[in-house]
Every structure is written in C-alpha cells, then in structure tokens.
Short mmCIF file of C-alpha atoms and ligand atoms in Angstrom, two decimals:
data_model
loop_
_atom_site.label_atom_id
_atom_site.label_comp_id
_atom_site.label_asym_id
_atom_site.label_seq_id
_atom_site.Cartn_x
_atom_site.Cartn_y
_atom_site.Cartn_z
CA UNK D 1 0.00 0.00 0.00
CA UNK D 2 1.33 3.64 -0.67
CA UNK D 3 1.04 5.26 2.49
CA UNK D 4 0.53 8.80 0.77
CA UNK D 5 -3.02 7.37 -0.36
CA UNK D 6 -5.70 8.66 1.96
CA UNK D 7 -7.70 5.26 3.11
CA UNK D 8 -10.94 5.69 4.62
CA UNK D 9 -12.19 2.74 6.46
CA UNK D 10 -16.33 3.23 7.54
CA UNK D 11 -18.48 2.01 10.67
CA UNK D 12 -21.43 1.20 9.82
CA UNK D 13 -23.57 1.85 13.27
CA UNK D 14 -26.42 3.19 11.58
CA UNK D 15 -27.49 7.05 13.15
CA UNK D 16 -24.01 6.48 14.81
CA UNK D 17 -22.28 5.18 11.37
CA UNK D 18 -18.49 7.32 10.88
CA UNK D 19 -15.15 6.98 9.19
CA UNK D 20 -11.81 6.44 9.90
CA UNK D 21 -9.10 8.72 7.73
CA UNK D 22 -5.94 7.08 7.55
CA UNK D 23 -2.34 9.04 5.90
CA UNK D 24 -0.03 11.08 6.77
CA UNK D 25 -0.26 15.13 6.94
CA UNK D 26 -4.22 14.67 8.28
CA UNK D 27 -4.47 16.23 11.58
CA UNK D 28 -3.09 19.64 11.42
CA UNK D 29 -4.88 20.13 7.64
CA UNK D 30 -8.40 21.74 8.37
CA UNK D 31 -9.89 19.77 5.22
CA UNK D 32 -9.99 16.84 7.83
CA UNK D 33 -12.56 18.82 9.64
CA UNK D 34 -14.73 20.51 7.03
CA UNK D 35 -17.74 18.27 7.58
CA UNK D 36 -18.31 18.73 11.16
CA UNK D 37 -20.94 20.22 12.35
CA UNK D 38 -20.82 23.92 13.41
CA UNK D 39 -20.10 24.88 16.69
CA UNK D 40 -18.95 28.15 18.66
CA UNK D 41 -16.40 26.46 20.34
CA UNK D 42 -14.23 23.01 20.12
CA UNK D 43 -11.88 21.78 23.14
CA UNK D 44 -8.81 19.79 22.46
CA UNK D 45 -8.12 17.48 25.35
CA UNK D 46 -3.95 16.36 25.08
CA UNK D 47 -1.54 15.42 27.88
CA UNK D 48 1.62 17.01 28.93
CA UNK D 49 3.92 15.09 26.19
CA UNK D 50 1.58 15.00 23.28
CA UNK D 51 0.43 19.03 23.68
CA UNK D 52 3.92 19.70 22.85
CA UNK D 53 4.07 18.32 20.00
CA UNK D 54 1.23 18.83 18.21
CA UNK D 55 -1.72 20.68 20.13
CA UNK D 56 -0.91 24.47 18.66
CA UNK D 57 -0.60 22.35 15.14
CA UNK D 58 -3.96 21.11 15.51
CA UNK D 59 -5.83 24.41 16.98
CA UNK D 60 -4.47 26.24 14.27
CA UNK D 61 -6.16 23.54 11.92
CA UNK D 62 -9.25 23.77 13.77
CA UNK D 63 -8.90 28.27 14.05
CA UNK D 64 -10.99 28.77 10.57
CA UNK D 65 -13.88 25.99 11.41
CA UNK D 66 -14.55 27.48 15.29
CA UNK D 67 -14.93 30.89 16.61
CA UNK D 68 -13.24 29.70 19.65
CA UNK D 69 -10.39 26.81 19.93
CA UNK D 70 -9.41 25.53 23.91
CA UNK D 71 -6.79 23.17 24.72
CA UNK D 72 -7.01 21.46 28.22
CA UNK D 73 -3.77 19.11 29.30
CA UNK D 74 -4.22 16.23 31.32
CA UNK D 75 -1.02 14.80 33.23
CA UNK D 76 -0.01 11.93 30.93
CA UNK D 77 0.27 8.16 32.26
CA UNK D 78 -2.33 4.96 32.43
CA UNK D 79 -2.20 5.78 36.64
CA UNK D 80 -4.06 9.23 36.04
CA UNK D 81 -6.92 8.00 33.97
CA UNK D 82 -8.90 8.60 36.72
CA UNK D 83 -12.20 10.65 38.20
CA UNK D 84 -10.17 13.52 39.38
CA UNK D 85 -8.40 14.13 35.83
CA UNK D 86 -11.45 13.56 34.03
CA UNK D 87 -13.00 16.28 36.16
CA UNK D 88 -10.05 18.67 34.34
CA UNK D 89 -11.89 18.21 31.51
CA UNK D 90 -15.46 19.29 33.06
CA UNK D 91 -13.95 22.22 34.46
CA UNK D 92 -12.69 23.32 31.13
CA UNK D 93 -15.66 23.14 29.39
CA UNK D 94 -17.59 24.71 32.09
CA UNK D 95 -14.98 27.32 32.73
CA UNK D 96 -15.34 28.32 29.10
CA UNK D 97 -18.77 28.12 28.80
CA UNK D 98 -18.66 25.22 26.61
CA UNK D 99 -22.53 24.10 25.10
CA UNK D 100 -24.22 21.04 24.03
CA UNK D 101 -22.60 21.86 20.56
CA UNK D 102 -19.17 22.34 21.38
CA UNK D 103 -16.86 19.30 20.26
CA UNK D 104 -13.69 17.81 22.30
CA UNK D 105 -11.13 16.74 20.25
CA UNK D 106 -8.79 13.59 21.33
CA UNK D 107 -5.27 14.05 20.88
CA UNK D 108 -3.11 11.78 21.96
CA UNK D 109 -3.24 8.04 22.55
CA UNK D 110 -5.67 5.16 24.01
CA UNK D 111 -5.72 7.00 27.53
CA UNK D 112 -6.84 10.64 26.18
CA UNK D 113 -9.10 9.07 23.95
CA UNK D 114 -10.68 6.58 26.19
CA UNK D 115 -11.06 9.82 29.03
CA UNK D 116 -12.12 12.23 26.36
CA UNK D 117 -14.98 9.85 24.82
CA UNK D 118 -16.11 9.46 28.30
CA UNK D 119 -16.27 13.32 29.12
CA UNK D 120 -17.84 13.86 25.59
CA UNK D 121 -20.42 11.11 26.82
CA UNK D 122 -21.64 12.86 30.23
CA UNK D 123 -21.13 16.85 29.66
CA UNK D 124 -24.82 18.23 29.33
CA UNK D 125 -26.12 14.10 29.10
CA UNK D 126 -23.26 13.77 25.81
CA UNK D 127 -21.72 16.26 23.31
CA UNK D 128 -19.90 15.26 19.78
CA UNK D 129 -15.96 14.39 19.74
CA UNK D 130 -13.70 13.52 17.37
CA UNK D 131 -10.87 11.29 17.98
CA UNK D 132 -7.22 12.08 16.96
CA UNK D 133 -5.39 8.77 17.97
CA UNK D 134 -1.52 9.48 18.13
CA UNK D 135 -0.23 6.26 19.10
CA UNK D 136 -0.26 2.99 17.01
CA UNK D 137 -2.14 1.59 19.88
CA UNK D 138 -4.82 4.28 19.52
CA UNK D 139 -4.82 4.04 15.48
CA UNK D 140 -5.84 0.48 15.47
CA UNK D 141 -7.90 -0.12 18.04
CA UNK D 142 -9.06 2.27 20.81
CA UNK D 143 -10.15 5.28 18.96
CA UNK D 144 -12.35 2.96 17.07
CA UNK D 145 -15.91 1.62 18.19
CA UNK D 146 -16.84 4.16 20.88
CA UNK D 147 -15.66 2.44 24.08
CA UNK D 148 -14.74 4.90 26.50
CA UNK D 149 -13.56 4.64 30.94
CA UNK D 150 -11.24 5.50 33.32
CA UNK D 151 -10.23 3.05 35.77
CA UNK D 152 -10.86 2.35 39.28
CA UNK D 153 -8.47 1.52 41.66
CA UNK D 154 -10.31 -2.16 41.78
CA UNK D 155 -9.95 -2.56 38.52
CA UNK D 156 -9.21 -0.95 34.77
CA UNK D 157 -11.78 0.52 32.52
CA UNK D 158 -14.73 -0.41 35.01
CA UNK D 159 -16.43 3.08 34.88
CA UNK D 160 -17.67 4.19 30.97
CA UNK D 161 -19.74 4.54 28.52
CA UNK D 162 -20.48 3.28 24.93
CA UNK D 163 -20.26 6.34 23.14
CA UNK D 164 -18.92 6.59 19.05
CA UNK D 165 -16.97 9.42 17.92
CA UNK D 166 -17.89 11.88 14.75
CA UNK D 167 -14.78 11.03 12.98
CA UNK D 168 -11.42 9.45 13.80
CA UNK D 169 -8.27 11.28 11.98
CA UNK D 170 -5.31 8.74 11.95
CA UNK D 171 -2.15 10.84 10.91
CA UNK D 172 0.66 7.98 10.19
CA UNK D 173 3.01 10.85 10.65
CA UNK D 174 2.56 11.11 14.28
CA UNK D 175 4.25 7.67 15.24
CA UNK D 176 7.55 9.54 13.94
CA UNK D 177 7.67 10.96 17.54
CA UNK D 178 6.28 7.82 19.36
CA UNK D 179 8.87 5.71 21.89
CA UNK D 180 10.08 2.19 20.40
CA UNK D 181 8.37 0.91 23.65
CA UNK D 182 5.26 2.19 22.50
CA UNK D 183 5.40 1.45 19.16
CA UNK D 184 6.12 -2.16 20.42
CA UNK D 185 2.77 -1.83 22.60
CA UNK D 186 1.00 -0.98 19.81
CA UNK D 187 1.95 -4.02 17.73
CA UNK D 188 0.90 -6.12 20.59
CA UNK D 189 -2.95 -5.18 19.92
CA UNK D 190 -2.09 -5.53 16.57
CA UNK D 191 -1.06 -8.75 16.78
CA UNK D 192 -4.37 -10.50 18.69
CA UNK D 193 -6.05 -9.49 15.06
CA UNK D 194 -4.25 -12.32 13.43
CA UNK D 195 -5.61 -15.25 15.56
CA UNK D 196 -8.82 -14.12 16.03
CA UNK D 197 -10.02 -13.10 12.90
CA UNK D 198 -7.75 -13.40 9.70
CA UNK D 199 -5.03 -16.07 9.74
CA UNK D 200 -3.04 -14.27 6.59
CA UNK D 201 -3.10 -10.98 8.17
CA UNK D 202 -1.31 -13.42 11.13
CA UNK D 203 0.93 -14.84 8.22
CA UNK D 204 1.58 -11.06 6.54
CA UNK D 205 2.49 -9.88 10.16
CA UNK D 206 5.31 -12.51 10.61
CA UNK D 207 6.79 -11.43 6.72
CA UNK D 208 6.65 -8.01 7.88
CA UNK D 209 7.43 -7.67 11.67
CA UNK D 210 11.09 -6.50 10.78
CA UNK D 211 9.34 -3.90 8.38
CA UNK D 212 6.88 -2.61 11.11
CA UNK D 213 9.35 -1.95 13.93
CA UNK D 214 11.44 -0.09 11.60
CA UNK D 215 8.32 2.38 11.20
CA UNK D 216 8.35 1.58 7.28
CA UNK D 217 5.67 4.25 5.97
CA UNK D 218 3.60 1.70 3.61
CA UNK D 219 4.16 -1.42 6.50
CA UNK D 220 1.96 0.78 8.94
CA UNK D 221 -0.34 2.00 6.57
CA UNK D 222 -1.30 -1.17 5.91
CA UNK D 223 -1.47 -2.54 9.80
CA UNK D 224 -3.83 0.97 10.75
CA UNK D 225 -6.15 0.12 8.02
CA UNK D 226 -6.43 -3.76 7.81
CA UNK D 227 -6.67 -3.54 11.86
CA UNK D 228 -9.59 -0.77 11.45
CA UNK D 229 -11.06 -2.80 8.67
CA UNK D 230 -11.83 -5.82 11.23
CA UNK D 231 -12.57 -3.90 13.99
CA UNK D 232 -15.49 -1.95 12.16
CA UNK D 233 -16.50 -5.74 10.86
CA UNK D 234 -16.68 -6.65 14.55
CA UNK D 235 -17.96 -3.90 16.13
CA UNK D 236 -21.05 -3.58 13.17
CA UNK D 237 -21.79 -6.80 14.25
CA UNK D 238 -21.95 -6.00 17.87
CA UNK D 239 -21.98 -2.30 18.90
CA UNK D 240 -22.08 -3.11 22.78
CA UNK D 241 -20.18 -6.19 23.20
CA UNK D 242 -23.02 -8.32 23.69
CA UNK D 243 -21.29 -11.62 22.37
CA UNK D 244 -18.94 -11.18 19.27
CA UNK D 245 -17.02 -8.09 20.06
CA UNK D 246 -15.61 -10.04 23.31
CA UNK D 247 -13.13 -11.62 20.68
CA UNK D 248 -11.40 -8.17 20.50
CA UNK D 249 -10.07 -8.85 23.86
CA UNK D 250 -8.25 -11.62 23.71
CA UNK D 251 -5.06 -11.61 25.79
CA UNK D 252 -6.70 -9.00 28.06
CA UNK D 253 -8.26 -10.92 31.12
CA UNK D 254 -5.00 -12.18 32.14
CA UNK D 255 -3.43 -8.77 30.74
CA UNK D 256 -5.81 -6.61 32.82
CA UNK D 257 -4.71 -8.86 35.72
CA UNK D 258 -1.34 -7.26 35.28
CA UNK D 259 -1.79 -4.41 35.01
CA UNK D 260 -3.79 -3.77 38.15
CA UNK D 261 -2.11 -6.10 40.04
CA UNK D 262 1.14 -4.64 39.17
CA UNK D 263 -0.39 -0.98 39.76
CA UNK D 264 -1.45 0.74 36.56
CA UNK D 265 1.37 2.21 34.75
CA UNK D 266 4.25 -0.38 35.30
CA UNK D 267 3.62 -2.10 32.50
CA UNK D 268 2.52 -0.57 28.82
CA UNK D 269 -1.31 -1.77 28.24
CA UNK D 270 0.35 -3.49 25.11
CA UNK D 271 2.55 -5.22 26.87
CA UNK D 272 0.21 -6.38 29.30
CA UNK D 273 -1.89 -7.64 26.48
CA UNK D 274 1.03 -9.27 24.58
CA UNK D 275 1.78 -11.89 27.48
CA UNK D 276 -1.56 -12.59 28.19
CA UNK D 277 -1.99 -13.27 24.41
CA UNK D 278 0.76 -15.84 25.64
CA UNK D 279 -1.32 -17.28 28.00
CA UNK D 280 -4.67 -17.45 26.57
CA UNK D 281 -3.27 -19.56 23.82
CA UNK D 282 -1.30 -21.40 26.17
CA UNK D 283 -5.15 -22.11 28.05
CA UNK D 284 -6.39 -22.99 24.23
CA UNK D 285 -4.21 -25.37 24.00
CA UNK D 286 -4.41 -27.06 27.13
CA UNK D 287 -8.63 -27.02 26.64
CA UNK D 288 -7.61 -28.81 23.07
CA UNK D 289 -8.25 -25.98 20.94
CA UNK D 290 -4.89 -25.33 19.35
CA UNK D 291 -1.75 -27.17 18.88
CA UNK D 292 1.64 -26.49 20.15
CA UNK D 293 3.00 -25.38 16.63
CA UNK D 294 0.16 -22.44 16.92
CA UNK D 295 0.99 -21.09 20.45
CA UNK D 296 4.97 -21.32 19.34
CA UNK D 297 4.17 -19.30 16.14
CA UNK D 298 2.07 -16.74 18.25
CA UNK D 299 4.93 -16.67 20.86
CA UNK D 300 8.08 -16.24 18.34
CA UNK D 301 5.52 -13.23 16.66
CA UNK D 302 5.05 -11.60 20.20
CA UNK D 303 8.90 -11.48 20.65
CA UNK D 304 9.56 -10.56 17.55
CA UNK D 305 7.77 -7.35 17.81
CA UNK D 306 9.74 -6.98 21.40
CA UNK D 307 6.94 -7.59 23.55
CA UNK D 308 7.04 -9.90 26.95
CA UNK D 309 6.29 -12.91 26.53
CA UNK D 310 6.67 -13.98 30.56
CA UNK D 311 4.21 -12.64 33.33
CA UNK D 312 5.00 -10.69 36.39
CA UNK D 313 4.76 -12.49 39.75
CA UNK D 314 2.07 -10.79 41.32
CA UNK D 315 2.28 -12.44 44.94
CA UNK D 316 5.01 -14.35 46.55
CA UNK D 317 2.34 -16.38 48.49
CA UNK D 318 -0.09 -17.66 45.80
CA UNK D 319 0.44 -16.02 42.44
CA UNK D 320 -1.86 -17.94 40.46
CA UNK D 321 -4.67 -17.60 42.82
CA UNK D 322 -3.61 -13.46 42.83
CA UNK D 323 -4.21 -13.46 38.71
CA UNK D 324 -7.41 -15.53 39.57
CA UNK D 325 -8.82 -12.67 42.20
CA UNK D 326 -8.36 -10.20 39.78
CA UNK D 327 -9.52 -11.90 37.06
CA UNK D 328 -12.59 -12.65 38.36
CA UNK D 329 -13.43 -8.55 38.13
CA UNK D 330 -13.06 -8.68 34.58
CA UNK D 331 -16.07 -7.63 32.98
CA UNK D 332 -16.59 -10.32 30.88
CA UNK D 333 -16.81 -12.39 34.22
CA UNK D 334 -20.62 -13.84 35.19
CA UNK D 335 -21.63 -14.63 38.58
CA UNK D 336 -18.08 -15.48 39.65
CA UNK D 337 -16.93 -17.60 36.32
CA UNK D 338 -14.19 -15.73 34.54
CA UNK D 339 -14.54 -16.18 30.94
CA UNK D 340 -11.33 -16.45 28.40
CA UNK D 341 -11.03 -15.52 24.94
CA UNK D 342 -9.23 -18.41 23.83
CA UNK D 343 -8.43 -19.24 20.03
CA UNK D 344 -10.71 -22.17 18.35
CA UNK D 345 -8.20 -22.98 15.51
CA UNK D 346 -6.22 -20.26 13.50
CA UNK D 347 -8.16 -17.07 13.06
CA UNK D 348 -11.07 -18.48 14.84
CA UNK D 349 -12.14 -17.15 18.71
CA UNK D 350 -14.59 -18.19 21.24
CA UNK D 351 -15.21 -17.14 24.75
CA UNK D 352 -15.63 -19.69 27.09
CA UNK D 353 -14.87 -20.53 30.64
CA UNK D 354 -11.91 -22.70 31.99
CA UNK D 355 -11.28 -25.16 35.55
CA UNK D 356 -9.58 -22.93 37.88
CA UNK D 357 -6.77 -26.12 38.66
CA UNK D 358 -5.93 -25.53 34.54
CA UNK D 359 -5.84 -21.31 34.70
CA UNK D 360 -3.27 -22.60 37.74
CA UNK D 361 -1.58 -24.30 35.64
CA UNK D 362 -1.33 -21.80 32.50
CA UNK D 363 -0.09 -19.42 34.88
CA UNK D 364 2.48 -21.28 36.70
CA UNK D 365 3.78 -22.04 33.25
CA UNK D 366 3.50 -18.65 32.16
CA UNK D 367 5.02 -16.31 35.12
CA UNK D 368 9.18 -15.20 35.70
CA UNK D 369 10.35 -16.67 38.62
P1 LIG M 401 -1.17 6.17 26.17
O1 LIG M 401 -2.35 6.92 25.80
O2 LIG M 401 -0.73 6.19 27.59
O3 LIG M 401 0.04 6.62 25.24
C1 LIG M 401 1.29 6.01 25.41
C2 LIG M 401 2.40 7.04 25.67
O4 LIG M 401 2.78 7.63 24.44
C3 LIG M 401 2.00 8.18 26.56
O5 LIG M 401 3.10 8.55 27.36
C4 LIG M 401 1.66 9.29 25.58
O6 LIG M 401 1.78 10.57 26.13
C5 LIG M 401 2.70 9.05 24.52
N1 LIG M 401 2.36 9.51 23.20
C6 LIG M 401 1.18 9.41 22.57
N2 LIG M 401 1.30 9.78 21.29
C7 LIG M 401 2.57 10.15 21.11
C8 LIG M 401 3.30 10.60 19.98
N3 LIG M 401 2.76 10.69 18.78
N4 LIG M 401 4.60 10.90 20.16
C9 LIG M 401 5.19 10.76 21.38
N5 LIG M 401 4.57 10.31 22.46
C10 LIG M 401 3.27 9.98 22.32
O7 LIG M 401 -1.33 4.61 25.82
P2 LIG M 401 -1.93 3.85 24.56
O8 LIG M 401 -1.10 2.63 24.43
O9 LIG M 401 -2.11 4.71 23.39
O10 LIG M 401 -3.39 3.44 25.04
C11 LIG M 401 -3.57 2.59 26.15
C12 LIG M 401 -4.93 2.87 26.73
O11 LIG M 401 -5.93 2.58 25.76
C13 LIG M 401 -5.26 2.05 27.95
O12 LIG M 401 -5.80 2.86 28.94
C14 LIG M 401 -6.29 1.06 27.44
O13 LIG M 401 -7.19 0.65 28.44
C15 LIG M 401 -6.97 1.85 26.38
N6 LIG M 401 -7.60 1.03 25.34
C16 LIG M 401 -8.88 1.31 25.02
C17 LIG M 401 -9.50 0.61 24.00
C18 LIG M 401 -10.89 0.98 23.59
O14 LIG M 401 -11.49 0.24 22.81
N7 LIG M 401 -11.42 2.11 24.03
C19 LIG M 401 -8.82 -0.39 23.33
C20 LIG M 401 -7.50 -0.66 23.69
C21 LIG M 401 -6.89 0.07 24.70
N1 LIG M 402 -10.54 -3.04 22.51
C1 LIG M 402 -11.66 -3.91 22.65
C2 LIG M 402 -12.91 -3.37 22.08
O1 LIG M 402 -12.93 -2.30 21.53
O2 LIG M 402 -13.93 -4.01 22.18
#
C-alpha cells in the first residue's frame, strides 16, 4: 500500500455510522474537519507530552472551522486516567462556557481518547468528539468503536460509557515521535487481530514484523487500516459487546490482571496484552483448541515485535490464585466464572470458561520466577 493514499475505512452503526481517515499530513490540515458540524467552540483534550508536540498544530487547523479553539492538558500516564483528571476536563468546558454543541477533540493516545470519549459522553447528558489517535495503539484499536472509561483503583476501565466518535483522523506521521516501547505496545494489539479473525493478516504480520518496527511508511499504513477494517467488521456486528465483540479482547483478562495487580502504569497496556496473548493460547491449548506449533508461532511473533512474553509475579504467596482474584473482576466475568477468549483454531475465537486447577496451571507455566 502507498502510504501517501488517503484510506478511509467506515463504521457502519447506523445514526451512529463514521469513518476512519488514515495518511499522513491529516491532523493539522483543516480539510480533515470541514464536515463537522458547526459549533462556537471546540476543546482539544492532550496530555503534557503529546500538547507539545502537536496541540498548537492542531488548533491552528481547527482556528478557521470554530470561533473559539481551547486546549485542556491532562497529566499523561495509564495511573491518572482517573475521576479527578477527568473532572479537568469538566472544568474546562464549564470554565469556558462550553454548550451542548461544542466538540472535544482527542489528541493523543488510548488513555486521552478513552477519558475524552467518556467526558464527551456525560457533559450536558453527551456532546460530539472527534478522535485524533496518536499512538499505534490508539490508530488500530481504541479510537475505534466508541468504548470509552477511566479506571478504578479495583480494577481498569470499570467506569464508561459506549459512546462513538464523529470522525477518527489517523495521521501515520505522528508515530515519527512515538517511543520504540510504545510502538512495540502498539503491535501487541495488533497482533491478537491475526488469531482471532484473519489467519493471513497473522501470516503477513510474521513477513513483515522487521518492516513494522522499523516504522516503514507503507508497513503501517497497511497494519492501521487492515486492523480498522476488522474492527469496524466486529464492532457492526456487535456495537455493545453483547457476544462477538468479546473476541477483541483476547489476551486482556489475564493482561488486565497485570496491570492492576502490578499498579497501573508499570507495565505498557500493550505489553500487558502481549503476554496474556501468551497465556490465553497457552489455556487454548491445554482445553484442546490449538496445537503447540500455533501457540509457538504466536509466541516467536510476540517477541519478535519486542513484547514480553513472561508474566510478572504478582504475589510471593499464591500467584496464580492473585491473577485468579483479579480476574474474576473482569467484565466479561458472570456470577463469579471468569470467561477467556481463547483461540478455536487459526483465526477463529470463542469465549468460554476454563477449571480454575488448569488457569493454575497456565499461569504457573506462564510467570518469571
Ligand atoms: P497512552 O495513551 O498512555 O500513550 C502512550 C504514551 O505515548 C504516553 O506517554 C503518551 O503521552 C505518549 N504519546 C502518545 N502519542 C505520542 C506521539 N505521537 N509521540 C510521542 N509520544 C506519544 O497509551 P496507549 O497505548 O495509546 O493506550 C492505552 C490505553 O488505551 C489504555 O488505557 C487502554 O485501556 C486503552 N484502550 C482502550 C480501548 C478501547 O477500545 N477504548 C482499546 C485498547 C486500549
Ligand atoms: N478493545 C476492545 C474493544 O474495543 O472491544
């Protein structure tokens, strides 16, 4: 794919349908704003390392469309996605006098996004936003399909809404300025699209790993759009995660374990997901689902894109029974079962519950130490 093409990927949601734009040179080039709706005043939520770089770029952009352009900047990390920041972004809008027509802008990655979403969703009962993903992370999966939270200390993403954006701007140029280690986190929720929904996507990932973390222009182009291209077949399928759109988190129950149980922030969400992609095929194939040769060929992928591939020890007493406590807050959990996302042969995903004495096991296997 050239990556100087614009792509445009839709999601079909009916009343809620949108697009995705995906090339370089997007965000700060007001043409990528034309058809919004008019409003007296637009707020651009960023964070303290992503303002920096591109917030003045992208309220200039924004300067001809609306009479009035705000920036509010949230302290950046996964640890302050929390009430008190998102209540930053309430007092900017109501220190401004910000209306029910006013739209927030998300710049930055999965954490601005997912907070901004959320704010757009409650100020005066929900007002439009438009999500500018910066991170690869962001690009292929969270600025997509209207999921929006904070966390709580108990446990990540619990508090949220469903709410879809007007438009999502993906701006290839951005990941210029992105850390390797985030890059790297990125490809990890890249990865889980392989085995859950297109094996050759899986195969075109391992011929072009070496391609992707080398930021080749055309090797991400392709990964933003063929990863937005299955999402939006997912999530027009299942808007509100009421049985297919599960798939789209495989690797996070045990990752989710990690990251609370290690404290939010110590580990890179993508990391977090990439070894508990580890372990949920390691479960498949213990429940009979996969063979060794998959989980191996999953594994080698995972390191290749310099992800971990071992968990944290999370207790010194009883780890396994630690990842099963927090497990069983997952929201995919029902009365007390926690439910997997394990894969059903290559490219192929089902959710599905598993004996505790095996998730023992998978973890034992699975954790440093
Ligand atoms: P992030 O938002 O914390 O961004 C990662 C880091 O990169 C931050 O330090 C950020 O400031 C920095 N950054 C962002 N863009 C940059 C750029 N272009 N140049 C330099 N630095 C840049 O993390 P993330 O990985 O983007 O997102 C993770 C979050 O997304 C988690 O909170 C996760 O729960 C959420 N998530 C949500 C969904 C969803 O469907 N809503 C899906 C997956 C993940
Ligand atoms: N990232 C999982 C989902 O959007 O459903």
């Amino acid at each position: 794919m050239n990556s100087s093409d614009l792509q445009i990927v839709a999601i079909d949601l009916a009343e809620r349908s949108y697009h995705i734009a995906i090339r370089g040179s997007l965000f700060d080039n007001p043409l990528s704003y034309a058809e919004l709706p008019k409003a007296q005043s637009a707020l651009i939520v960023t964070n303290t390392t992503v303002g920096p770089f591109y917030a003045e770029r992208l309220q200039r952009a924004l300067a001809g469309k609306f009479p009035q352009v705000h920036t509010v900047v949230l302290p950046d990390g996964e640890e302050h996605k929390t009430w008190q920041n998102l209540n930053l972004i309430f007092d900017a809008l109501l220190a401004n006098g910000c209306d029910r027509k006013t739209i927030l802008f998300a710049l930055g990655g999965g954490v601005v996004g997912d907070m901004t979403g959320f704010a757009a969703a409650s100020y005066m009962r929900g007002v439009p936003f438009v999500q500018v993903p910066t991170t690869l992370l962001a690009q292929v999966d969270s600025s997509v399909g209207g999921k929006t939270a904070i966390n709580h200390p108990l446990g990540k993403n619990m508090i949220g809404a469903f709410y879809q954006p007007l438009k999502v701007v993906c701006d290839l140029n951005t990941l210029k300025t992105l850390p390797a280690a985030e890059l790297s986190a990125g490809l990890g929720e890249v990865i889980k699209y392989g085995p859950i929904a297109d094996v050759d996507f899986l195969a075109w990932l391992e011929a072009n790993m070496e391609a992707l973390v080398a930021r080749d222009p055309a090797a991400l182009a392709h990964v933003v759009k063929r990863c937005c291209e299955i999402k939006a077949w997912v999530v027009g399928q299942d808007e509100r995660e009421s049985g297919l759109r599960a798939i789209l988190n495989f690797g996070h129950t045990f990752g989710h374990a990690i990251e609370a149980g290690l404290g939010y922030g110590q580990w890179l969400h993508g990391e977090a997901v990439a070894c508990g992609m580890v372990m949920a095929a390691h479960l498949s194939q213990r429940l009979g689902l996969v063979d060794a040769f998959f989980v191996n060929r999953l594994i080698r992928l995972i390191q290749k894109a310099g992800l971990p591939i071992r968990g944290p020890v999370l207790s010194d007493t009883d780890n396994a029974g630690r990842y099963l406590e927090l497990m069983r807050l997952d929201k995919k959990s029902e009365a007390g079962e926690i439910k997997f996302v394990v894969i059903d042969g290559p490219g192929r995903a089902v959710v599905r519950g598993a004996p505790d004495a095996m998730v023992r096991k998978v973890i034992d296997s699975c954790c440093a130490g």
